[in-house]
Amino acid sequence: MNEARTPVSTPAGAPAVGHSNMANAIRVLAMDAVQKANSGHPGMPMGMADVATVLFSRFLRFDAARPDWPDRDRFVLSAGHGSMLLYGLLYLTGSQAMTLDELKRFRQLGSRTAGHPEYGHAPGIETTTGPLGQGLGNAVGMALGERLLNARFGDRLVDHHTYVIVSDGDLMEGLSHEAASLAGHLGLGKLIVLFDDNHITIDGDTSLSVSDDQPARFAAYGWHVQAIDGHDADAVADAIAAAQASDRPSLIACRTTIGYGAPTKAGSAKSHGAALGEDEIAGARANLGWDHPPFEIPTEILQAWRAVGAKGAALSAAWDARLAEADPASRKELLRRLAGTLPEGWREAIQEVKRATCEAAPTVATRVASQRVLEALAPRVPELVGGSADLTGSNNTKVAGQEPVSAQDFGGSYINYGVREHGMAAAMNGLALHGGVVPYGGTFLIFTDYCRPSIRLAALMGQRVVYVMTHDSIGLGEDGPTHQPIEHLAALRAIPNLKVFRPADTVETAECWELALDSADGPSVIVLTRQGLPTVRREHSTENLTARGAYILAPAERARDVTLIGTGSELSIALEAQGLLAAEGISAAVVSMPCWELFGAQPQNYRDEVLGAGALRIAVEAAAPFGWERWIGPGGDVIGMRGFGASAPAKALYEHFKITAEAVVESVKARLAPG
Ligand SMILES: Cc1ncc(C[n+]2csc(CCOP(=O)(O)OP(=O)(O)O)c2C)c(N)n1
C-alpha cells in the first residue's frame, strides 16, 4: 500500500499518523465486530478502507458534531452488507451516537449497528441499504434533490456532493442501469460513485457470472469514468479531485482486494460474509502491523480520526453565517422546506376541490380528479416535485406551471423519469431523504411490481413519498390482462407502514392527497381509475372522512341486514346494489373503505359501528379478494376477481367477471336465505 504524498488528516493539532494506520483502524474494527457477532461481512470494509479513508479525511464535507447539517455532503453505502465500514467511520470520526459499545453490539437486538445500515438508527446513516442497487438509486435522488434546491436557493446555501460506494453486486442489479442512465441524462455532476471493483461476489470470482466492462457502460451513460488502484491513496485522491472537477456524474472503479490483509482469505469470497476466525484475524493483524487488542484504537490514531470529524465544524458554521446573511424570505423558506413542514394555507387547496366537486358532481376518472387536486396544490406547495415513468398523460401527474427538469435547468418541478419505474421509485426515496422536496411519481398500478423494492424501503424508512398509480383494475379495459392489476392492491396492503388509498370520486381523491401529504412518516400509494366515475360524495364536509379509513357513505334505512363495502370504482356498484336490495326488502348500508391501514387503526367500536357488528358483509372490489376476510368475517363474500382479466371494453369485462350490482344482490340473498 502506498502512503499518501501528504499525510492524511493533519488538521491543526492532530497527530500525523499516516494513511495506513487510519485505514487499518477501519479494517480491525470490521474484523473484530464481525467476529464478536459471529456474523457479518468483513471483506468489503477491509477492501475499501483505503478509499473510505481518503474520502472521509480529505474530501467529505461533514461535521461529526452536527450530522444533520443540511449542506453536508451525503455519503451512501450502497453495498449495505459492508455496514461495518460505515459504523466504523462514524465511531472513528466521533459521532456521538456511534460509541464503541455500539460496535461491540453489532447485529444485536436494539443496537444502532444493525446487520445493514438502517436509516434512523444513527445520524450519518443517510439511507437504509442492503438490497443491492437501492443505495445507488437513492443517491441519484439525493444528487437530484441537491440540484433542485440549488436552483432555488443558490450556491451559498445549497452546494454539496453525493458520494456512493457500490459493489459488483450493486452494479449487476438492473436498478443500477436505470439509476445511472437517469443520472447521466440529468448530468448530475455532483454525484461521485466509488466502485469497489474487487472481482468477488458470494459465489466466487465475478468471471463466473459477469463480463461487463463497467467503465465503458458508465461512459455510455455519459458519465465521467476512471479506473484506479483502490489501495493507492494518492490515486484515490487524484481521482476524486478529477471527479469533482467534471460536470458529469463520475464513476471511479477502484480495484481492491476483498478482505485486504487477511492471510488466507483476502481476495476470496471467503472473506465476504462470515467471521474470519481467530487465527485469520491474528494473521491479518500481523500483516497490517497492528498489535492492539480487539476494539482498541490507539489514542493518536483515534485523535487523528476525531480531527477529521471535527474539521467540518468550520464548514457548517460558515454555512450558518451564510444562512444568516441570506434574505429573510429565502432563509425562512429553506428552513421550512428542510423541516418538512408544508406551507400555510395548503389545505385550502383540498377544500377548494372538495367544495367545487360537491356542487358540480362530475363524472370523472379519479386520475383526472388527482390532476385537479394537483392543479390546486402545486402553486401552493412549491416543494412538490412530480414525475412519471413515461406515462405523464395517462397518470395525469403534470399540471400547468410545472416545468420539466433538465441537465440545463433544474428550476422546474417535474421529472420525466423515462421508462424507469424502479429508478424513479428509488430516486424518490433519495429525494425524500435529502429533504426539502416532497416527491410524487406515477406509473400504472400494474407496474408497482417494478417499483416494489423501493416502495418497501420507503415504508421501512418512514419517508413521505407519494405514488400516483393509475389504471387500477380491469376497468382500464382494452389493454388486457398484462395491464390489469389483480393482486396488486393486496400485495401493497401487505407492506407495513404503507398507506394504500383507493378513492371513489374526486372528493375522496382530494382527501387522499391531503392524508398522503400529512403522512410525514410513511409513503402512500394513491390508486386511481382510468375510467370515469360518478361523484358519490355529494354533500360537502370540511372534515376529511377518508382519515378514518372507512365510513358509512349511505346508511341503511332501517336495522341493517347487510353491509356492502366498496372501494374506488366499485363503490357505485355497491350503491346500485343497495337500491336493488331495498326493492326486495333487504336493508343495506354502504361503506366506503378507501384505506385499510387507516381503518385498521381505528378503535374497535368505530370499526363495529361502520361494519355493522353482526351484519352480513359483502365487499366489492375488482381485484383479488386476498385479505378481505379481515373485514368481511367468516360468513361474508367478496365480489372480486378470481383470476386474470381480459382484453375488452371495461363494461363488458365487469359483466363478464360478474362484478355487478346484480351479482352483489345474488350473493346477499344466497347468504341471507333461511337454512
Ligand atoms: C438485491 C439483492 N440480492 C441479493 C443480495 C444478497 N447479497 C448480499 S452481498 C451479495 C453480492 C456480494 O458481492 P458484491 O456485491 O461484489 O460484494 P462484495 O463481495 O465485494 O462484498 C449478494 C448477492 C442482496 N443483498 N441484495
XYZ file of C-alpha atoms and ligand atoms in Angstrom:
701
model
C 0.000 0.000 0.000
C 1.206 3.386 -0.917
C 1.374 6.068 1.779
C -0.257 9.260 0.593
C 2.066 12.012 -0.638
C 0.763 14.277 2.028
C -0.047 12.756 5.380
C -3.763 12.232 5.560
C -5.672 14.155 8.103
C -3.360 16.586 9.684
C -5.778 19.254 10.666
C -4.236 21.623 13.173
C -3.174 19.903 16.333
C -3.841 16.362 15.149
C -1.093 13.774 15.152
C 0.201 12.730 11.731
C -0.358 9.026 11.982
C -0.286 8.216 8.296
C -2.846 6.851 5.944
C -2.262 3.159 6.641
C -2.863 3.414 10.343
C -6.108 5.205 9.762
C -7.315 2.724 7.166
C -6.237 -0.199 9.320
C -8.350 1.143 12.154
C -11.386 0.606 9.909
C -10.206 -2.874 8.995
C -9.681 -4.123 12.515
C -12.961 -2.710 13.782
C -14.761 -4.552 10.987
C -12.927 -7.806 11.683
C -13.459 -7.542 15.415
C -17.132 -6.612 15.316
C -17.983 -9.360 12.835
C -16.008 -11.842 14.891
C -17.794 -10.835 18.090
C -21.205 -11.064 16.438
C -20.084 -14.221 14.673
C -21.849 -12.894 11.606
C -21.462 -10.079 9.133
C -19.296 -9.022 6.225
C -15.677 -8.110 6.960
C -14.292 -8.353 3.421
C -15.790 -5.255 1.890
C -14.826 -2.810 4.695
C -11.309 -4.243 4.702
C -11.056 -3.840 0.935
C -12.491 -0.346 0.794
C -10.792 1.013 3.917
C -8.209 2.916 1.868
C -10.782 4.521 -0.398
C -13.014 5.428 2.542
C -10.111 6.898 4.481
C -9.166 9.188 1.615
C -12.782 10.170 1.007
C -13.575 10.964 4.628
C -10.309 12.583 5.581
C -9.724 14.687 2.500
C -12.986 15.275 0.696
C -16.196 14.593 2.549
C -17.624 17.796 3.961
C -19.351 16.728 7.146
C -19.423 17.785 10.768
C -19.430 14.837 13.143
C -20.854 17.020 15.894
C -23.678 18.138 13.650
C -24.516 15.202 11.440
C -27.725 16.773 10.153
C -26.088 19.945 8.854
C -28.250 20.498 5.772
C -25.474 21.333 3.301
C -23.277 18.383 4.271
C -22.050 16.033 1.597
C -24.118 12.870 1.516
C -22.386 9.529 1.856
C -24.298 6.408 0.850
C -23.027 2.898 1.382
C -24.973 1.155 -1.324
C -23.195 -2.109 -0.607
C -25.015 -2.224 2.718
C -23.644 -5.615 3.687
C -20.389 -3.786 4.367
C -22.166 -1.878 7.139
C -19.180 -2.091 9.471
C -17.370 0.277 7.134
C -19.939 2.944 7.888
C -20.274 2.162 11.586
C -16.516 2.160 11.981
C -16.222 5.515 10.223
C -18.973 7.039 12.339
C -17.290 5.865 15.525
C -13.826 6.922 14.463
C -14.886 10.380 13.331
C -16.667 10.984 16.621
C -20.368 10.537 16.019
C -21.973 10.823 19.434
C -24.439 8.089 18.685
C -21.897 5.584 17.448
C -19.994 4.507 20.521
C -17.537 1.669 20.830
C -20.214 -0.206 22.765
C -22.473 0.022 19.753
C -19.759 -1.535 17.612
C -19.464 -4.308 20.154
C -23.215 -4.843 19.890
C -23.047 -5.217 16.098
C -26.127 -7.055 14.799
C -27.720 -7.363 18.261
C -31.298 -6.510 19.110
C -31.821 -2.820 19.755
C -28.327 -1.746 18.729
C -27.678 1.077 16.302
C -25.445 -1.284 14.403
C -27.958 -3.466 12.592
C -26.765 -6.027 10.076
C -27.316 -3.492 7.314
C -27.336 0.294 7.756
C -30.795 1.412 8.791
C -31.926 4.977 8.372
C -32.858 6.441 11.730
C -30.622 4.153 13.771
C -27.896 6.754 13.939
C -27.272 10.123 12.336
C -24.872 9.720 9.451
C -26.781 6.741 8.108
C -28.332 8.628 5.214
C -30.440 5.752 3.914
C -31.240 2.126 4.552
C -29.233 -0.136 2.293
C -28.789 -3.852 1.845
C -30.963 -4.726 -1.134
C -28.258 -4.184 -3.727
C -28.722 -1.336 -6.160
C -31.072 0.664 -3.942
C -28.410 2.887 -2.410
C -27.222 3.944 -5.839
C -30.807 4.726 -6.833
C -31.294 6.727 -3.645
C -28.063 8.611 -4.253
C -29.295 9.689 -7.674
C -32.378 11.113 -5.963
C -30.226 12.863 -3.350
C -27.995 14.381 -6.010
C -31.097 15.496 -7.897
C -32.578 16.965 -4.725
C -29.394 18.951 -4.225
C -29.641 20.417 -7.734
C -33.330 21.268 -7.346
C -32.728 23.133 -4.107
C -29.600 24.731 -5.512
C -31.624 26.123 -8.407
C -33.993 27.767 -5.922
C -31.620 28.803 -3.128
C -28.246 29.225 -4.832
C -24.677 28.067 -4.280
C -24.234 29.838 -0.998
C -26.874 27.723 0.714
C -27.036 24.503 -1.264
C -23.853 23.121 -2.752
C -22.832 19.614 -1.798
C -21.707 16.324 -3.267
C -23.252 12.888 -3.007
C -20.713 10.073 -2.688
C -21.672 6.444 -3.014
C -19.795 3.210 -2.524
C -21.135 0.464 -4.757
C -20.081 -3.147 -5.159
C -20.086 -5.602 -8.051
C -23.490 -6.725 -6.845
C -24.876 -3.185 -6.912
C -23.770 -2.812 -10.492
C -25.137 -6.175 -11.576
C -28.607 -5.229 -10.425
C -30.915 -3.930 -13.153
C -31.712 -0.936 -10.986
C -28.147 0.285 -11.454
C -28.877 0.719 -15.141
C -31.976 2.831 -14.573
C -30.333 4.913 -11.867
C -27.084 5.525 -13.731
C -28.848 6.226 -17.004
C -31.089 8.801 -15.338
C -28.128 10.426 -13.594
C -26.218 10.605 -16.869
C -29.169 12.122 -18.667
C -29.677 14.726 -15.968
C -25.948 15.442 -15.803
C -25.768 15.101 -12.031
C -22.176 16.262 -11.837
C -22.008 16.264 -8.057
C -22.687 12.547 -7.860
C -19.495 10.544 -7.358
C -19.647 6.760 -7.288
C -16.772 4.755 -5.895
C -16.984 1.237 -7.263
C -15.437 -1.486 -5.130
C -14.028 -3.332 -8.094
C -12.877 -6.405 -6.204
C -13.984 -9.030 -8.725
C -15.626 -11.057 -5.962
C -19.241 -11.850 -5.134
C -20.682 -14.552 -2.913
C -20.424 -17.318 -5.474
C -16.785 -16.563 -6.155
C -14.962 -14.663 -8.867
C -17.127 -12.310 -10.894
C -15.947 -14.132 -14.029
C -18.463 -16.819 -13.060
C -21.370 -14.551 -13.822
C -20.477 -11.250 -15.433
C -18.256 -9.900 -18.195
C -19.384 -6.285 -18.287
C -16.905 -3.524 -18.869
C -18.326 -1.287 -16.158
C -16.360 1.878 -17.001
C -17.423 1.505 -20.652
C -21.020 1.007 -19.553
C -20.981 4.169 -17.463
C -19.171 6.084 -20.170
C -22.037 5.149 -22.476
C -24.431 6.735 -19.964
C -22.493 9.950 -20.307
C -20.560 9.599 -17.071
C -17.010 10.668 -16.328
C -15.148 7.412 -15.661
C -11.807 6.486 -14.160
C -10.187 3.225 -13.125
C -7.570 3.195 -10.382
C -5.794 1.072 -7.808
C -8.086 1.392 -4.795
C -5.228 0.773 -2.385
C -3.190 3.687 -3.704
C -4.261 6.609 -1.555
C -2.843 9.212 -3.907
C -4.582 7.661 -6.878
C -7.847 7.688 -4.969
C -7.376 11.324 -4.017
C -6.457 12.346 -7.547
C -9.454 10.501 -8.945
C -11.895 12.107 -6.521
C -10.447 15.520 -7.324
C -10.854 14.834 -11.052
C -14.403 13.609 -10.470
C -15.210 16.803 -8.613
C -13.882 18.834 -11.483
C -16.122 17.092 -14.002
C -19.584 18.400 -14.701
C -20.812 14.864 -15.312
C -21.610 12.170 -12.745
C -18.486 10.169 -12.017
C -17.647 6.532 -11.642
C -14.320 5.634 -10.105
C -13.624 1.946 -10.464
C -11.341 1.216 -7.523
C -9.529 -2.084 -7.977
C -9.323 -3.545 -4.497
C -8.672 -6.796 -2.699
C -11.608 -8.009 -0.659
C -10.554 -8.826 2.908
C -7.314 -6.876 2.410
C -4.732 -8.067 4.940
C -6.335 -11.416 5.804
C -3.608 -14.035 5.246
C -5.592 -16.800 3.540
C -8.987 -15.248 2.817
C -8.003 -11.935 1.212
C -9.016 -11.820 -2.413
C -11.527 -14.622 -1.992
C -15.248 -14.923 -1.395
C -14.367 -16.499 1.954
C -13.883 -13.030 3.400
C -17.173 -11.699 2.022
C -19.811 -12.673 4.522
C -18.574 -14.558 7.569
C -16.421 -14.010 10.606
C -12.807 -14.565 9.655
C -11.947 -16.677 12.709
C -9.404 -16.011 15.434
C -6.401 -17.363 13.556
C -7.144 -15.452 10.384
C -7.677 -12.269 12.394
C -4.370 -12.775 14.192
C -2.693 -13.222 10.813
C -4.365 -10.102 9.465
C -3.199 -8.105 12.491
C 0.332 -9.285 11.821
C 0.095 -8.451 8.118
C -1.257 -4.995 8.844
C 1.303 -4.375 11.576
C -1.462 -3.861 14.096
C -0.703 -5.233 17.528
C -3.520 -3.771 19.540
C -6.251 -5.813 21.208
C -9.760 -6.120 19.744
C -11.746 -2.874 19.579
C -8.790 -0.870 20.830
C -7.736 2.049 18.693
C -4.500 3.695 19.847
C -5.097 7.201 21.107
C -3.129 9.015 18.412
C -4.939 7.166 15.621
C -8.298 7.858 17.207
C -7.300 11.502 17.645
C -6.384 11.759 14.005
C -9.774 10.388 13.045
C -11.547 12.627 15.540
C -9.783 15.584 13.983
C -11.262 14.561 10.643
C -14.705 14.562 12.217
C -14.122 17.955 13.794
C -12.838 19.652 10.621
C -16.338 20.174 9.322
C -17.387 22.341 12.261
C -15.893 25.353 10.493
C -17.736 24.452 7.308
C -21.082 24.086 8.999
C -20.530 27.303 10.951
C -19.697 29.134 7.725
C -22.943 27.831 6.276
C -24.818 29.174 9.303
C -23.241 32.539 8.662
C -24.285 32.478 5.020
C -27.782 31.477 6.039
C -27.910 34.384 8.464
C -26.897 36.743 5.651
C -29.432 35.366 3.208
C -32.542 37.373 2.540
C -35.053 36.579 5.269
C -37.716 35.209 2.936
C -35.318 32.698 1.365
C -33.959 31.718 4.749
C -37.419 31.117 6.124
C -38.489 29.194 3.056
C -35.410 26.965 3.035
C -35.752 26.164 6.714
C -39.444 25.443 6.302
C -38.792 23.070 3.443
C -35.948 21.322 5.224
C -38.141 20.846 8.285
C -40.706 19.149 6.051
C -43.470 21.486 7.187
C -45.975 22.249 4.471
C -46.702 25.924 3.735
C -49.563 27.674 5.414
C -52.798 27.530 3.518
C -52.107 24.327 1.600
C -55.200 22.644 2.989
C -57.326 25.290 1.325
C -56.438 23.614 -1.989
C -58.077 20.422 -0.764
C -61.172 22.230 0.465
C -61.495 24.108 -2.816
C -61.576 20.894 -4.815
C -64.000 19.241 -2.408
C -66.391 22.175 -2.449
C -66.346 22.548 -6.197
C -66.881 18.820 -6.716
C -69.886 18.595 -4.454
C -71.514 21.437 -6.365
C -70.789 20.140 -9.863
C -70.939 16.388 -9.104
C -68.938 15.493 -12.220
C -68.441 12.038 -13.663
C -64.714 11.895 -13.906
C -61.875 9.384 -13.696
C -60.055 9.572 -10.388
C -56.766 10.035 -12.264
C -58.251 13.261 -13.624
C -59.543 14.080 -10.148
C -55.981 13.696 -8.887
C -54.787 16.122 -11.527
C -57.370 18.650 -10.355
C -56.076 18.302 -6.832
C -52.521 18.760 -8.054
C -53.546 21.847 -10.001
C -54.747 23.340 -6.744
C -51.805 22.092 -4.687
C -48.818 22.757 -6.946
C -48.872 26.551 -6.815
C -49.209 26.476 -3.047
C -46.683 23.723 -2.300
C -43.529 24.579 -4.237
C -41.604 21.667 -2.742
C -43.841 19.194 -4.575
C -41.697 17.535 -7.232
C -43.761 15.465 -9.611
C -42.932 12.972 -12.260
C -43.921 9.900 -14.155
C -42.218 6.920 -15.703
C -43.146 7.997 -19.220
C -46.896 7.972 -18.597
C -47.420 11.627 -17.811
C -50.524 11.981 -19.971
C -52.037 8.773 -18.591
C -51.136 9.315 -14.955
C -52.250 12.955 -15.078
C -49.293 13.853 -12.909
C -48.255 17.103 -14.577
C -50.101 20.359 -14.172
C -49.847 23.851 -15.548
C -46.843 25.718 -14.265
C -44.701 22.628 -13.717
C -41.645 22.850 -15.940
C -39.582 19.771 -16.792
C -36.237 19.436 -15.069
C -33.261 19.047 -17.394
C -29.489 18.905 -17.196
C -29.501 22.522 -18.337
C -32.184 23.745 -15.957
C -33.049 22.434 -12.538
C -35.502 25.239 -11.900
C -38.503 23.083 -12.811
C -40.504 20.768 -10.616
C -41.372 17.897 -12.924
C -39.159 14.917 -13.662
C -39.561 12.924 -16.845
C -38.218 9.738 -15.297
C -38.445 7.853 -18.580
C -39.408 4.197 -18.654
C -37.515 3.562 -15.451
C -40.088 2.689 -12.780
C -37.617 1.172 -10.363
C -35.163 4.000 -10.862
C -37.951 6.503 -10.283
C -39.066 4.872 -7.046
C -35.505 4.611 -5.725
C -34.766 8.208 -6.718
C -37.938 9.398 -4.987
C -36.677 7.794 -1.785
C -33.458 9.726 -2.228
C -35.326 12.971 -2.861
C -37.363 12.485 0.299
C -34.295 11.552 2.336
C -32.374 14.526 1.038
C -35.089 16.760 2.369
C -36.544 19.996 1.111
C -38.691 18.332 -1.544
C -41.817 16.188 -1.433
C -41.683 13.723 -4.311
C -44.585 12.120 -6.110
C -44.416 9.974 -9.202
C -46.701 7.942 -11.356
C -46.983 4.837 -13.423
C -49.671 2.192 -13.972
C -50.683 0.296 -10.828
C -49.608 -2.938 -12.529
C -46.034 -1.631 -12.540
C -45.862 -1.161 -8.799
C -44.252 -4.568 -9.169
C -41.387 -2.783 -10.906
C -41.157 -0.302 -8.015
C -41.890 -2.583 -5.132
C -38.406 -2.998 -3.590
C -38.108 0.787 -3.302
C -41.669 1.242 -2.074
C -40.915 -1.261 0.656
C -37.815 0.665 1.676
C -39.728 3.960 1.720
C -42.119 2.283 4.158
C -39.286 0.845 6.226
C -37.582 4.238 6.388
C -40.813 6.135 7.043
C -40.417 8.509 4.105
C -43.086 10.794 2.671
C -43.201 9.563 -0.915
C -46.440 9.591 -2.895
C -47.028 7.063 -5.657
C -49.717 8.012 -8.150
C -50.765 4.670 -9.578
C -53.425 4.820 -12.256
C -55.252 2.259 -14.401
C -56.167 0.395 -11.279
C -58.268 -2.616 -12.382
C -59.996 -4.409 -15.234
C -61.714 -1.055 -15.576
C -58.783 0.036 -17.736
C -60.298 -2.199 -20.394
C -58.781 -2.992 -23.718
C -55.094 -3.174 -22.773
C -55.979 -6.517 -21.270
C -54.626 -8.822 -18.574
C -50.982 -7.787 -18.878
C -52.035 -4.342 -17.753
C -54.904 -5.129 -15.402
C -53.841 -5.252 -11.762
C -55.324 -8.166 -9.820
C -53.177 -8.981 -6.794
C -51.514 -5.573 -6.561
C -53.803 -4.000 -4.002
C -53.380 -6.994 -1.715
C -49.639 -7.030 -2.273
C -49.317 -3.343 -1.459
C -51.617 -3.593 1.552
C -49.300 -6.298 2.859
C -46.408 -3.816 3.189
C -46.279 -2.417 6.727
C -46.353 1.357 7.148
C -47.614 1.950 3.622
C -50.944 3.667 3.146
C -52.833 2.353 0.146
C -55.643 4.679 -0.896
C -58.317 3.790 -3.422
C -60.620 6.787 -3.680
C -64.088 6.554 -5.222
C -64.503 10.058 -6.592
C -62.948 13.499 -6.702
C -63.855 14.336 -3.114
C -62.185 11.226 -1.779
C -59.229 11.764 -4.109
C -58.703 15.200 -2.593
C -58.937 13.721 0.878
C -56.413 11.018 -0.012
C -53.951 13.630 -1.247
C -54.380 15.556 1.988
C -53.630 12.437 4.012
C -50.679 11.475 1.825
C -49.102 14.893 2.315
C -49.859 14.754 6.034
C -48.105 11.407 6.233
C -44.651 12.688 7.113
C -43.624 9.298 8.481
C -44.545 6.972 5.679
C -45.309 6.625 1.987
C -48.708 6.491 0.301
C -49.986 4.874 -2.848
C -52.941 6.631 -4.417
C -54.684 4.149 -6.669
C -56.706 5.749 -9.440
C -59.019 4.780 -12.264
C -58.692 5.248 -15.978
C -62.459 5.223 -16.423
C -64.921 7.935 -15.401
C -66.706 7.542 -12.063
C -69.762 9.328 -10.719
C -69.427 11.622 -7.731
C -70.608 9.651 -4.718
C -69.891 12.282 -2.093
C -72.482 14.924 -2.835
C -72.609 16.704 0.490
C -69.696 18.995 1.255
C -67.987 18.426 4.564
C -64.791 20.137 5.600
C -63.984 17.055 7.637
C -61.726 14.528 5.949
C -63.886 11.401 6.080
C -61.160 9.295 4.480
C -58.976 9.951 7.517
C -60.755 7.154 9.389
C -60.088 4.736 6.547
C -63.742 3.794 6.088
C -67.059 5.428 6.813
C -70.741 4.899 6.185
C -71.495 6.589 2.898
C -75.137 5.561 2.596
C -76.743 4.345 5.820
C -79.336 1.582 5.948
C -82.873 2.866 6.107
C -83.745 0.544 8.974
C -81.955 -2.113 11.013
C -79.108 -3.274 8.836
C -79.278 -6.720 7.210
C -76.098 -6.332 5.269
C -73.121 -4.025 4.926
C -71.830 -3.503 1.410
C -68.215 -2.376 1.432
C -66.811 -0.821 -1.698
C -63.582 0.835 -2.704
C -62.882 3.112 -5.634
C -64.782 2.345 -8.807
C -66.836 -0.391 -7.152
C -68.465 1.945 -4.698
C -71.068 2.939 -7.256
C -71.836 -0.760 -7.805
C -72.428 -1.098 -4.067
C -74.732 1.912 -4.133
C -76.692 0.463 -7.021
C -76.974 -2.863 -5.203
C -78.274 -1.048 -2.135
C -81.192 0.247 -4.221
C -81.909 -3.175 -5.722
C -81.840 -4.781 -2.289
C -84.176 -2.161 -0.856
C -86.686 -3.053 -3.554
C -86.566 -6.604 -2.216
C -86.990 -5.521 1.385
C -83.357 -6.030 2.354
C -81.780 -3.216 4.297
C -78.195 -2.470 3.327
C -75.671 0.127 4.425
C -72.909 1.141 2.012
C -69.456 1.698 3.417
C -66.667 3.365 1.533
C -63.291 1.972 2.549
C -60.586 3.955 0.737
C -57.790 2.995 3.123
C -57.497 -0.280 5.051
C -54.487 0.839 7.003
C -56.236 3.866 8.470
C -59.396 1.914 9.184
C -57.394 -0.799 10.926
C -56.009 1.854 13.261
C -59.482 2.979 14.414
C -60.902 1.877 17.763
C -62.945 -1.299 17.778
C -66.212 0.500 18.500
C -65.820 2.704 15.436
C -64.996 -0.285 13.269
C -68.037 -2.162 14.631
C -70.249 0.814 14.013
C -69.096 1.149 10.421
C -69.077 -2.520 9.517
C -72.219 -3.324 11.497
C -71.450 -5.763 14.276
C -73.276 -8.962 13.416
C -74.433 -7.846 9.959
C -73.615 -9.832 6.840
C -70.748 -8.123 4.992
C -70.127 -8.169 1.285
C -67.102 -6.449 -0.222
C -66.979 -5.285 -3.843
C -63.561 -4.675 -5.335
C -62.392 -5.562 -8.823
C -59.235 -7.215 -7.527
C -58.046 -10.389 -5.823
C -60.111 -10.987 -2.673
C -56.957 -11.880 -0.722
C -57.074 -10.188 2.673
C -60.711 -9.146 2.676
C -61.505 -11.886 5.240
C -60.214 -9.415 7.778
C -63.204 -7.143 7.198
C -65.989 -9.408 5.993
C -65.676 -12.126 8.626
C -66.424 -15.817 8.105
C -69.946 -15.508 6.655
C -69.205 -12.732 4.170
C -68.326 -12.653 0.492
C -66.122 -10.699 -1.889
C -67.344 -9.780 -5.325
C -63.945 -9.579 -6.968
C -61.534 -11.190 -9.417
C -60.620 -14.876 -9.167
C -58.068 -14.887 -11.963
C -56.534 -12.662 -14.585
C -58.579 -10.166 -16.572
C -59.112 -9.979 -20.305
C -58.924 -7.559 -23.168
C -62.266 -5.879 -23.831
C -64.110 -2.667 -23.085
C -64.488 -2.108 -19.343
C -68.253 -2.524 -19.261
C -68.053 -5.916 -20.957
C -65.375 -7.022 -18.511
C -67.378 -6.075 -15.437
C -70.275 -8.100 -16.797
C -68.082 -10.999 -17.853
C -66.385 -11.219 -14.472
C -69.697 -10.644 -12.670
C -68.636 -7.580 -10.761
C -72.086 -6.059 -10.921
C -74.860 -4.890 -8.646
C -76.842 -7.978 -9.638
C -74.001 -10.231 -8.505
C -73.942 -8.409 -5.187
C -77.684 -8.885 -4.760
C -77.423 -12.553 -5.624
C -74.675 -13.104 -3.086
C -76.586 -11.244 -0.371
C -79.771 -13.201 -0.992
C -77.948 -16.523 -1.024
C -76.397 -15.725 2.315
C -79.485 -14.312 3.979
C -81.722 -17.135 2.804
C -83.046 -19.139 5.751
C -81.486 -22.556 6.317
C -30.999 -7.411 -4.270
C -30.059 -8.253 -3.500
N -29.818 -9.501 -3.931
C -29.002 -10.319 -3.222
C -28.420 -9.890 -2.079
C -27.556 -10.825 -1.260
N -26.149 -10.413 -1.399
C -25.526 -9.685 -0.491
S -23.986 -9.220 -0.974
C -24.163 -10.024 -2.432
C -23.100 -9.979 -3.506
C -21.774 -9.827 -3.000
O -20.912 -9.359 -3.979
P -20.514 -7.830 -4.035
O -21.720 -7.044 -4.199
O -19.475 -7.702 -5.074
O -19.924 -7.534 -2.620
P -18.502 -7.981 -2.030
O -18.436 -9.474 -2.117
O -17.484 -7.316 -2.865
O -18.537 -7.509 -0.627
C -25.394 -10.646 -2.517
C -25.831 -11.477 -3.665
C -28.687 -8.580 -1.662
N -28.162 -8.056 -0.555
N -29.486 -7.770 -2.410
